[in-house]
Amino acid sequence: DTEVTQTPKHLVMGMTNKKSLKCEQHMGHRAMYWYKQKAKKPPELMFVYSYEKLSINESVPSRFSPECPNSSLLNLHLHALQPEDSALYLCASSQDVTVPYEQYFGPGTRLTVT
Amino acid sequence: LAKTTQPISMDSYEGQEVNITCSHNNIATNDYITWYQQFPSQGPRFIIQGYKTKVTNEVASLFIPADRKSSTLSLPRVSLSDTAVYYCLVSDYKLSFGAGTTVTVRA
């Protein structure tokens, strides 16, 4: 199984809402990532978890809060988002962060903030 | 992180070979060169990775000259389904996506 799953596929939320994005993999990977992708732009790295510990935060605003409850699961908690946060949020995983490595991406969650 | 430069877009026809060259003048000793493919509204998909010389797999070849300041992804005999954005990445740890090359394959 080389699949990364993400739920929900689509999410519409107001600026005062609290919601969560979920990502799951069962490949035994020990590194997991969140990316943000705006339309017609490349993915931008947000967070990296390595062995369930946050190892990289790319200066992401605190209204995005990642969580890695176990090695298979990665969440992104959203609170008080702005309309400019509307984007495709991609989750990825890799065996670990030792170079070279291949990242497996999920299909993404399309987020719209109203 | 080494910065990469790729053509913004390329057009091709079915059955032709497509070669996309990526420039990475500041590549570091520990860096690997990796290419990803992305279709609209989907996550990127790993295509191929290399460190030097030539690497080939079932979908593409990657040519890396000795100075490693550039690399060329070769897609043999493309089909309509190869229309996508192709990203060249150079990284020793974090993946930093450049602008990518939009490849359009026409019938």
mmCIF file of C-alpha atoms in Angstrom:
data_model
loop_
_atom_site.group_PDB
_atom_site.id
_atom_site.type_symbol
_atom_site.label_atom_id
_atom_site.label_comp_id
_atom_site.label_asym_id
_atom_site.label_seq_id
_atom_site.Cartn_x
_atom_site.Cartn_y
_atom_site.Cartn_z
ATOM 1 C CA ASP A 1 0.000 0.000 0.000
ATOM 2 C CA THR A 2 1.709 3.208 -1.187
ATOM 3 C CA GLU A 3 -1.172 5.514 -0.485
ATOM 4 C CA VAL A 4 -1.483 8.658 1.557
ATOM 5 C CA THR A 5 -5.087 9.489 2.325
ATOM 6 C CA GLN A 6 -6.441 12.885 3.249
ATOM 7 C CA THR A 7 -9.817 13.881 4.599
ATOM 8 C CA PRO A 8 -11.913 15.765 3.869
ATOM 9 C CA LYS A 9 -11.462 16.285 0.131
ATOM 10 C CA HIS A 10 -13.150 19.671 0.311
ATOM 11 C CA LEU A 11 -13.723 21.999 3.247
ATOM 12 C CA VAL A 12 -15.487 25.343 3.451
ATOM 13 C CA MET A 13 -15.120 27.212 6.706
ATOM 14 C CA GLY A 14 -15.812 30.642 8.081
ATOM 15 C CA MET A 15 -13.148 32.811 9.633
ATOM 16 C CA THR A 16 -14.372 32.049 13.154
ATOM 17 C CA ASN A 17 -14.591 28.293 12.700
ATOM 18 C CA LYS A 18 -12.280 25.597 14.030
ATOM 19 C CA LYS A 19 -11.675 22.629 11.776
ATOM 20 C CA SER A 20 -9.081 19.910 11.271
ATOM 21 C CA LEU A 21 -7.494 18.242 8.283
ATOM 22 C CA LYS A 22 -6.474 14.627 8.580
ATOM 23 C CA CYS A 23 -3.745 12.657 6.838
ATOM 24 C CA GLU A 24 -2.986 8.965 7.153
ATOM 25 C CA GLN A 25 -0.385 6.575 5.781
ATOM 26 C CA HIS A 26 0.282 2.915 6.434
ATOM 27 C CA MET A 27 3.630 2.538 4.731
ATOM 28 C CA GLY A 28 5.608 2.609 7.960
ATOM 29 C CA HIS A 29 7.018 6.010 7.062
ATOM 30 C CA ARG A 30 8.500 8.008 9.919
ATOM 31 C CA ALA A 31 8.454 11.448 8.295
ATOM 32 C CA MET A 32 5.307 13.372 7.441
ATOM 33 C CA TYR A 33 4.802 16.789 5.881
ATOM 34 C CA TRP A 34 2.207 19.483 5.326
ATOM 35 C CA TYR A 35 2.311 21.679 2.232
ATOM 36 C CA LYS A 36 0.142 24.540 1.072
ATOM 37 C CA GLN A 37 -0.474 25.115 -2.624
ATOM 38 C CA LYS A 38 -2.194 28.136 -4.098
ATOM 39 C CA ALA A 39 -3.626 27.997 -7.603
ATOM 40 C CA LYS A 40 -0.986 27.802 -10.347
ATOM 41 C CA LYS A 41 1.822 27.982 -7.772
ATOM 42 C CA PRO A 42 4.197 25.282 -6.528
ATOM 43 C CA PRO A 43 3.629 23.566 -3.182
ATOM 44 C CA GLU A 44 5.126 25.386 -0.196
ATOM 45 C CA LEU A 45 6.403 23.423 2.764
ATOM 46 C CA MET A 46 4.690 24.240 6.053
ATOM 47 C CA PHE A 47 5.698 21.594 8.588
ATOM 48 C CA VAL A 48 7.852 18.490 8.850
ATOM 49 C CA TYR A 49 7.441 15.770 11.457
ATOM 50 C CA SER A 50 10.212 13.273 11.947
ATOM 51 C CA TYR A 51 9.568 10.311 14.244
ATOM 52 C CA GLU A 52 6.450 12.064 15.524
ATOM 53 C CA LYS A 53 8.340 15.182 16.571
ATOM 54 C CA LEU A 54 8.003 18.526 14.858
ATOM 55 C CA SER A 55 11.344 19.165 13.190
ATOM 56 C CA ILE A 56 10.543 22.021 10.819
ATOM 57 C CA ASN A 57 8.053 24.877 11.049
ATOM 58 C CA GLU A 58 8.458 27.175 8.072
ATOM 59 C CA SER A 59 7.340 30.259 10.026
ATOM 60 C CA VAL A 60 3.713 29.281 9.626
ATOM 61 C CA PRO A 61 1.145 31.494 11.435
ATOM 62 C CA SER A 62 -0.156 30.069 14.704
ATOM 63 C CA ARG A 63 -3.661 29.771 13.293
ATOM 64 C CA PHE A 64 -2.299 26.546 11.741
ATOM 65 C CA SER A 65 -1.489 23.966 14.394
ATOM 66 C CA PRO A 66 -0.045 20.597 13.376
ATOM 67 C CA GLU A 67 -0.298 17.434 15.416
ATOM 68 C CA CYS A 68 1.190 13.987 14.955
ATOM 69 C CA PRO A 69 -0.663 11.604 17.329
ATOM 70 C CA ASN A 70 1.199 8.555 16.045
ATOM 71 C CA SER A 71 3.494 7.511 13.236
ATOM 72 C CA SER A 72 0.616 6.922 10.804
ATOM 73 C CA LEU A 73 -1.460 9.992 11.431
ATOM 74 C CA LEU A 74 -0.958 13.713 10.880
ATOM 75 C CA ASN A 75 -3.484 16.411 11.639
ATOM 76 C CA LEU A 76 -3.616 20.094 10.821
ATOM 77 C CA HIS A 77 -5.846 22.094 13.142
ATOM 78 C CA LEU A 78 -7.245 25.292 11.722
ATOM 79 C CA HIS A 79 -8.557 28.247 13.680
ATOM 80 C CA ALA A 80 -9.431 31.832 12.798
ATOM 81 C CA LEU A 81 -8.252 31.490 9.231
ATOM 82 C CA GLN A 82 -8.249 34.284 6.692
ATOM 83 C CA PRO A 83 -9.625 34.165 3.137
ATOM 84 C CA GLU A 84 -6.043 34.197 1.811
ATOM 85 C CA ASP A 85 -5.537 30.835 3.504
ATOM 86 C CA SER A 86 -7.798 29.261 0.897
ATOM 87 C CA ALA A 87 -5.638 26.728 -0.942
ATOM 88 C CA LEU A 88 -4.975 23.053 -1.567
ATOM 89 C CA TYR A 89 -3.389 21.508 1.510
ATOM 90 C CA LEU A 90 -1.187 18.552 0.720
ATOM 91 C CA CYS A 91 0.115 15.922 3.078
ATOM 92 C CA ALA A 92 3.132 13.779 2.233
ATOM 93 C CA SER A 93 5.194 11.083 3.859
ATOM 94 C CA SER A 94 8.624 9.542 3.373
ATOM 95 C CA GLN A 95 10.532 6.686 4.919
ATOM 96 C CA ASP A 96 12.501 9.185 6.954
ATOM 97 C CA VAL A 97 14.358 12.422 6.316
ATOM 98 C CA THR A 98 17.638 10.802 5.364
ATOM 99 C CA VAL A 99 18.669 11.845 1.880
ATOM 100 C CA PRO A 100 17.907 10.594 -0.661
ATOM 101 C CA TYR A 101 14.241 10.020 -0.095
ATOM 102 C CA GLU A 102 11.010 9.909 -2.031
ATOM 103 C CA GLN A 103 7.932 11.697 -0.784
ATOM 104 C CA TYR A 104 4.497 10.215 -1.323
ATOM 105 C CA PHE A 105 1.771 12.826 -1.566
ATOM 106 C CA GLY A 106 -1.903 12.578 -0.788
ATOM 107 C CA PRO A 107 -4.592 14.035 -3.068
ATOM 108 C CA GLY A 108 -4.984 17.111 -0.909
ATOM 109 C CA THR A 109 -7.800 18.941 0.853
ATOM 110 C CA ARG A 110 -9.252 21.888 -1.036
ATOM 111 C CA LEU A 111 -9.901 24.532 1.645
ATOM 112 C CA THR A 112 -12.066 27.580 1.100
ATOM 113 C CA VAL A 113 -12.243 30.227 3.822
ATOM 114 C CA THR A 114 -15.254 32.512 3.602
ATOM 115 C CA LEU B 1 18.817 25.409 -0.595
ATOM 116 C CA ALA B 2 19.981 25.389 -4.195
ATOM 117 C CA LYS B 3 17.689 27.399 -6.443
ATOM 118 C CA THR B 4 16.441 25.769 -9.621
ATOM 119 C CA THR B 5 15.515 27.300 -12.945
ATOM 120 C CA GLN B 6 13.308 25.525 -15.470
ATOM 121 C CA PRO B 7 11.430 26.621 -18.599
ATOM 122 C CA ILE B 8 7.937 27.807 -17.745
ATOM 123 C CA SER B 9 6.257 25.736 -20.428
ATOM 124 C CA MET B 10 6.898 23.264 -23.234
ATOM 125 C CA ASP B 11 4.648 21.927 -25.962
ATOM 126 C CA SER B 12 4.980 18.547 -27.599
ATOM 127 C CA TYR B 13 3.057 16.016 -29.653
ATOM 128 C CA GLU B 14 2.148 12.457 -28.867
ATOM 129 C CA GLY B 15 4.944 9.994 -29.520
ATOM 130 C CA GLN B 16 7.716 12.573 -29.264
ATOM 131 C CA GLU B 17 10.478 12.680 -26.681
ATOM 132 C CA VAL B 18 10.340 15.588 -24.248
ATOM 133 C CA ASN B 19 13.492 16.875 -22.586
ATOM 134 C CA ILE B 20 13.252 19.364 -19.732
ATOM 135 C CA THR B 21 16.469 20.955 -18.534
ATOM 136 C CA CYS B 22 16.820 22.298 -15.032
ATOM 137 C CA SER B 23 19.609 24.629 -13.955
ATOM 138 C CA HIS B 24 20.924 24.407 -10.377
ATOM 139 C CA ASN B 25 24.225 26.272 -10.288
ATOM 140 C CA ASN B 26 24.536 26.300 -6.493
ATOM 141 C CA ILE B 27 23.980 22.596 -5.921
ATOM 142 C CA ALA B 28 25.738 21.331 -2.806
ATOM 143 C CA THR B 29 27.738 18.139 -2.411
ATOM 144 C CA ASN B 30 24.982 16.450 -0.407
ATOM 145 C CA ASP B 31 22.152 17.443 -2.725
ATOM 146 C CA TYR B 32 20.218 14.990 -4.833
ATOM 147 C CA ILE B 33 18.218 15.951 -7.905
ATOM 148 C CA THR B 34 14.602 14.846 -7.885
ATOM 149 C CA TRP B 35 11.761 15.308 -10.340
ATOM 150 C CA TYR B 36 8.061 15.268 -9.530
ATOM 151 C CA GLN B 37 4.997 15.338 -11.765
ATOM 152 C CA GLN B 38 1.741 17.006 -10.791
ATOM 153 C CA PHE B 39 -1.667 16.849 -12.434
ATOM 154 C CA PRO B 40 -4.301 19.518 -11.644
ATOM 155 C CA SER B 41 -5.877 19.158 -8.186
ATOM 156 C CA GLN B 42 -3.667 16.194 -7.298
ATOM 157 C CA GLY B 43 -0.580 15.815 -5.164
ATOM 158 C CA PRO B 44 2.834 15.647 -6.853
ATOM 159 C CA ARG B 45 4.108 12.226 -7.825
ATOM 160 C CA PHE B 46 7.760 11.169 -7.662
ATOM 161 C CA ILE B 47 9.234 10.444 -11.093
ATOM 162 C CA ILE B 48 12.968 9.955 -10.726
ATOM 163 C CA GLN B 49 15.958 10.868 -8.612
ATOM 164 C CA GLY B 50 19.699 10.922 -9.162
ATOM 165 C CA TYR B 51 23.030 12.178 -7.904
ATOM 166 C CA LYS B 52 25.258 11.999 -10.956
ATOM 167 C CA THR B 53 25.532 10.530 -14.486
ATOM 168 C CA LYS B 54 22.402 8.847 -15.775
ATOM 169 C CA VAL B 55 19.453 7.223 -14.089
ATOM 170 C CA THR B 56 16.661 5.422 -15.899
ATOM 171 C CA ASN B 57 13.424 3.905 -14.704
ATOM 172 C CA GLU B 58 10.270 2.699 -16.400
ATOM 173 C CA VAL B 59 8.905 6.193 -17.026
ATOM 174 C CA ALA B 60 11.853 8.547 -17.519
ATOM 175 C CA SER B 61 15.577 9.104 -17.696
ATOM 176 C CA LEU B 62 17.602 11.660 -15.814
ATOM 177 C CA PHE B 63 20.872 12.946 -17.228
ATOM 178 C CA ILE B 64 23.286 14.746 -14.900
ATOM 179 C CA PRO B 65 26.607 16.097 -16.219
ATOM 180 C CA ALA B 66 29.772 15.805 -14.213
ATOM 181 C CA ASP B 67 29.592 19.336 -12.786
ATOM 182 C CA ARG B 68 25.989 18.685 -11.607
ATOM 183 C CA LYS B 69 25.000 22.290 -12.300
ATOM 184 C CA SER B 70 22.140 21.166 -14.483
ATOM 185 C CA SER B 71 20.044 18.097 -15.158
ATOM 186 C CA THR B 72 17.733 16.951 -17.931
ATOM 187 C CA LEU B 73 14.571 14.933 -17.497
ATOM 188 C CA SER B 74 13.753 12.905 -20.578
ATOM 189 C CA LEU B 75 10.244 11.559 -21.157
ATOM 190 C CA PRO B 76 10.237 9.104 -24.062
ATOM 191 C CA ARG B 77 7.269 8.886 -26.434
ATOM 192 C CA VAL B 78 4.875 11.100 -24.500
ATOM 193 C CA SER B 79 1.119 10.662 -24.589
ATOM 194 C CA LEU B 80 -1.753 13.029 -23.832
ATOM 195 C CA SER B 81 -1.774 11.758 -20.249
ATOM 196 C CA ASP B 82 1.732 13.151 -19.720
ATOM 197 C CA THR B 83 0.331 16.692 -19.815
ATOM 198 C CA ALA B 84 1.246 17.979 -16.354
ATOM 199 C CA VAL B 85 3.542 20.258 -14.390
ATOM 200 C CA TYR B 86 7.042 18.879 -13.857
ATOM 201 C CA TYR B 87 9.110 20.072 -10.925
ATOM 202 C CA CYS B 88 12.865 19.823 -10.559
ATOM 203 C CA LEU B 89 14.049 19.849 -6.954
ATOM 204 C CA VAL B 90 17.485 19.961 -5.430
ATOM 205 C CA SER B 91 17.591 19.376 -1.731
ATOM 206 C CA ASP B 92 19.567 17.748 1.000
ATOM 207 C CA TYR B 93 16.622 17.644 3.396
ATOM 208 C CA LYS B 94 13.657 19.856 2.662
ATOM 209 C CA LEU B 95 11.803 19.748 -0.620
ATOM 210 C CA SER B 96 11.659 23.251 -2.071
ATOM 211 C CA PHE B 97 9.551 23.343 -5.210
ATOM 212 C CA GLY B 98 10.441 25.821 -7.927
ATOM 213 C CA ALA B 99 7.970 27.186 -10.440
ATOM 214 C CA GLY B 100 7.891 23.992 -12.486
ATOM 215 C CA THR B 101 7.490 23.380 -16.212
ATOM 216 C CA THR B 102 4.028 22.962 -17.673
ATOM 217 C CA VAL B 103 4.260 20.324 -20.387
ATOM 218 C CA THR B 104 1.363 20.195 -22.837
ATOM 219 C CA VAL B 105 1.120 17.179 -25.113
ATOM 220 C CA ARG B 106 -1.083 17.550 -28.163
ATOM 221 C CA ALA B 107 -2.557 14.892 -30.429
#
